[in-house]
Amino acid sequence: MVKDTATTAPAAPPPTPPAPPPLDDEPLRSLLGLARTLAFLVALVAGLFFLILLALGIFRIAVGGSPASLVAAAYCLIAAAVNYLTWRELPALELLASQRKYGLLKERLIVWTVLGLIFFVVVGVVLALAWVRIDLKAGPYAAAPTGNPPVCLRCGERATLIPEFGRYYCYRCSAYLW
Ligand SMILES: [Zn+2]
């Protein structure tokens, strides 16, 4: 029943199946949207802390005290800059999520996750959750090496990658794997 088409010339490529139903990646997009809002708020708060600590540090130095709060002010300034840049970057990451380019998304997400955890934690935690979400949703498929497509869970047939939609399709079951 299984035709061996590997040795013969591809006379007629299989017809492109109908477009798949949209993936339920709503949680991922929600997480990225939440991270974007939080990044903006954290940038504002960090900027405010910077101004307060800067004023405090200058005052302390003026009265001959410790300039320790200037170090904290510097940290807040970097945190404000990092969270602002995260806020600027997130629309591009959300676009990658909507295009289901999970491999590329994870590569870029890791940098912002680590930076977010170092600078004011909040955004980093949300981005880490988004990271976990991608792994749960797309991990086995994103990690599958090229040329070794996943197997249909219903019939065991090798699935075919449909490049138009970035999804795997089983021609025997006429269904998408995910
Ligand atoms: Zn199947």
Coordinates of C-alpha atoms and ligand atoms in Angstrom, one line a residue:
M1 CA 0.0 0.0 0.0
V2 CA 2.9 2.3 0.8
K3 CA 4.3 3.6 -2.4
D4 CA 8.0 4.1 -2.6
T5 CA 8.4 7.4 -4.4
A6 CA 11.9 8.1 -3.1
T7 CA 13.7 6.4 -6.0
T8 CA 11.4 7.7 -8.7
A9 CA 11.2 11.3 -10.0
P10 CA 8.6 13.3 -8.2
A11 CA 6.1 13.3 -11.1
A12 CA 3.3 15.0 -9.2
P13 CA 3.8 16.5 -5.8
P14 CA 1.0 15.7 -3.3
P15 CA -1.7 18.4 -3.4
T16 CA -1.5 21.0 -0.7
P17 CA -4.0 20.2 2.0
P18 CA -6.5 22.8 3.1
A19 CA -5.3 25.5 5.5
P20 CA -5.1 24.2 9.0
P21 CA -7.3 25.7 11.8
P22 CA -5.5 28.4 13.7
L23 CA -3.4 27.1 16.6
D24 CA -4.4 27.8 20.1
D25 CA -1.4 29.9 20.9
E26 CA -3.5 32.5 22.7
P27 CA -1.8 31.8 26.1
L28 CA 1.6 32.5 24.5
R29 CA 0.4 35.8 22.9
S30 CA -1.2 36.8 26.2
L31 CA 2.1 36.2 28.0
L32 CA 4.1 38.3 25.5
G33 CA 1.4 41.0 25.6
L34 CA 1.6 41.0 29.4
A35 CA 5.4 41.1 29.3
R36 CA 5.2 44.2 27.0
T37 CA 2.9 46.1 29.4
L38 CA 5.0 45.1 32.4
A39 CA 8.2 46.1 30.6
F40 CA 6.9 49.6 30.1
L41 CA 5.7 50.0 33.7
V42 CA 9.0 48.5 35.1
A43 CA 11.0 50.9 32.9
L44 CA 9.0 53.9 34.3
V45 CA 9.4 52.7 37.9
A46 CA 13.1 52.0 37.5
G47 CA 13.5 55.4 35.9
L48 CA 11.8 57.0 38.9
F49 CA 13.9 55.0 41.4
F50 CA 17.0 56.2 39.5
L51 CA 16.1 59.8 39.9
I52 CA 15.3 59.4 43.7
L53 CA 18.4 57.4 44.4
L54 CA 20.5 59.8 42.4
A55 CA 19.2 62.8 44.4
L56 CA 19.7 60.8 47.6
G57 CA 23.3 59.9 46.6
I58 CA 24.2 63.5 45.7
F59 CA 22.7 64.7 49.0
R60 CA 24.6 62.1 51.0
I61 CA 27.9 63.0 49.3
A62 CA 27.2 66.7 50.0
V63 CA 26.8 66.0 53.7
G64 CA 29.9 63.7 53.7
G65 CA 28.0 60.4 53.8
S66 CA 28.4 57.1 51.8
P67 CA 27.8 57.3 48.1
A68 CA 26.3 53.7 48.1
S69 CA 23.0 54.8 46.8
L70 CA 24.7 56.0 43.6
V71 CA 25.5 52.3 42.8
A72 CA 21.8 51.4 43.3
A73 CA 20.9 54.4 41.1
A74 CA 23.2 53.1 38.3
Y75 CA 21.5 49.7 38.6
C76 CA 18.1 51.3 38.3
L77 CA 19.2 53.3 35.3
I78 CA 20.4 50.2 33.5
A79 CA 17.2 48.4 34.5
A80 CA 15.1 51.2 33.1
A81 CA 17.1 51.1 29.8
V82 CA 16.9 47.3 29.6
N83 CA 13.1 47.2 30.2
Y84 CA 12.5 50.0 27.8
L85 CA 14.5 48.0 25.1
T86 CA 12.4 44.9 26.0
W87 CA 9.2 46.9 25.5
R88 CA 10.5 48.0 22.1
E89 CA 11.5 44.4 21.1
L90 CA 8.3 42.6 22.2
P91 CA 6.2 43.5 19.1
A92 CA 8.8 41.7 16.9
L93 CA 8.7 38.7 19.2
E94 CA 4.9 38.7 19.1
L95 CA 5.1 38.7 15.3
L96 CA 7.4 35.7 15.4
A97 CA 4.9 33.9 17.7
S98 CA 2.0 34.7 15.3
Q99 CA 4.1 33.3 12.4
R100 CA 4.9 30.2 14.6
K101 CA 8.7 30.7 14.1
Y102 CA 9.2 29.2 17.5
G103 CA 12.9 28.3 17.0
L104 CA 13.9 31.9 16.1
L105 CA 11.5 33.2 18.8
K106 CA 13.2 31.1 21.5
E107 CA 16.7 32.2 20.4
R108 CA 15.8 35.8 20.8
L109 CA 13.6 35.3 23.8
I110 CA 16.4 33.8 25.9
V111 CA 18.4 37.1 25.9
W112 CA 15.5 39.2 27.1
T113 CA 14.5 36.6 29.6
V114 CA 17.9 36.6 31.3
L115 CA 18.2 40.4 31.1
G116 CA 14.6 40.7 32.6
L117 CA 15.5 38.4 35.5
I118 CA 18.7 40.3 36.3
F119 CA 17.0 43.7 36.0
F120 CA 13.9 43.9 38.2
V121 CA 12.9 40.2 37.8
V122 CA 9.2 40.9 36.9
V123 CA 9.5 40.9 33.0
G124 CA 12.0 38.0 33.1
V125 CA 9.5 35.8 35.0
V126 CA 6.8 36.4 32.4
L127 CA 9.2 35.8 29.5
A128 CA 10.4 32.6 31.2
L129 CA 6.7 31.4 31.3
A130 CA 6.4 32.3 27.6
W131 CA 9.5 30.2 27.0
V132 CA 8.0 27.2 28.9
R133 CA 4.8 27.7 26.9
I134 CA 6.7 27.4 23.6
D135 CA 8.4 24.2 24.8
L136 CA 5.1 22.7 25.8
K137 CA 3.4 23.7 22.6
A138 CA 6.0 23.3 19.9
G139 CA 9.0 21.7 21.6
P140 CA 8.8 18.2 20.0
Y141 CA 8.1 19.6 16.6
A142 CA 10.5 22.5 16.7
A143 CA 13.2 20.1 17.9
A144 CA 12.6 17.5 15.2
P145 CA 15.7 17.4 12.9
T146 CA 15.0 18.2 9.3
G147 CA 14.5 15.2 7.1
N148 CA 13.0 13.3 10.1
P149 CA 9.4 14.4 10.3
P150 CA 7.2 13.3 13.2
V151 CA 5.0 10.3 12.9
C152 CA 1.2 10.5 12.9
L153 CA -0.1 9.5 16.3
R154 CA -3.3 7.9 14.8
C155 CA -1.9 5.8 12.0
G156 CA 1.9 5.8 12.4
E157 CA 2.5 7.2 8.9
R158 CA 5.3 9.7 8.5
A159 CA 3.8 13.2 8.4
T160 CA 4.6 15.7 5.7
L161 CA 5.7 19.3 6.5
I162 CA 3.5 21.8 4.7
P163 CA 5.8 24.8 4.3
E164 CA 2.9 27.2 3.5
F165 CA 1.5 26.7 7.0
G166 CA 4.6 25.5 8.9
R167 CA 2.6 22.5 10.1
Y168 CA 2.8 18.7 9.7
Y169 CA 0.1 16.9 7.8
C170 CA -0.8 13.2 7.6
Y171 CA -2.1 12.4 4.0
R172 CA -3.5 9.1 5.1
C173 CA -5.7 10.6 7.9
S174 CA -6.1 13.9 6.0
A175 CA -5.4 15.7 9.3
Y176 CA -2.8 18.0 10.8
L177 CA -0.8 16.5 13.6
W178 CA -1.1 19.7 15.7
Ligands
ZN1 ZN -2.3 9.4 10.1

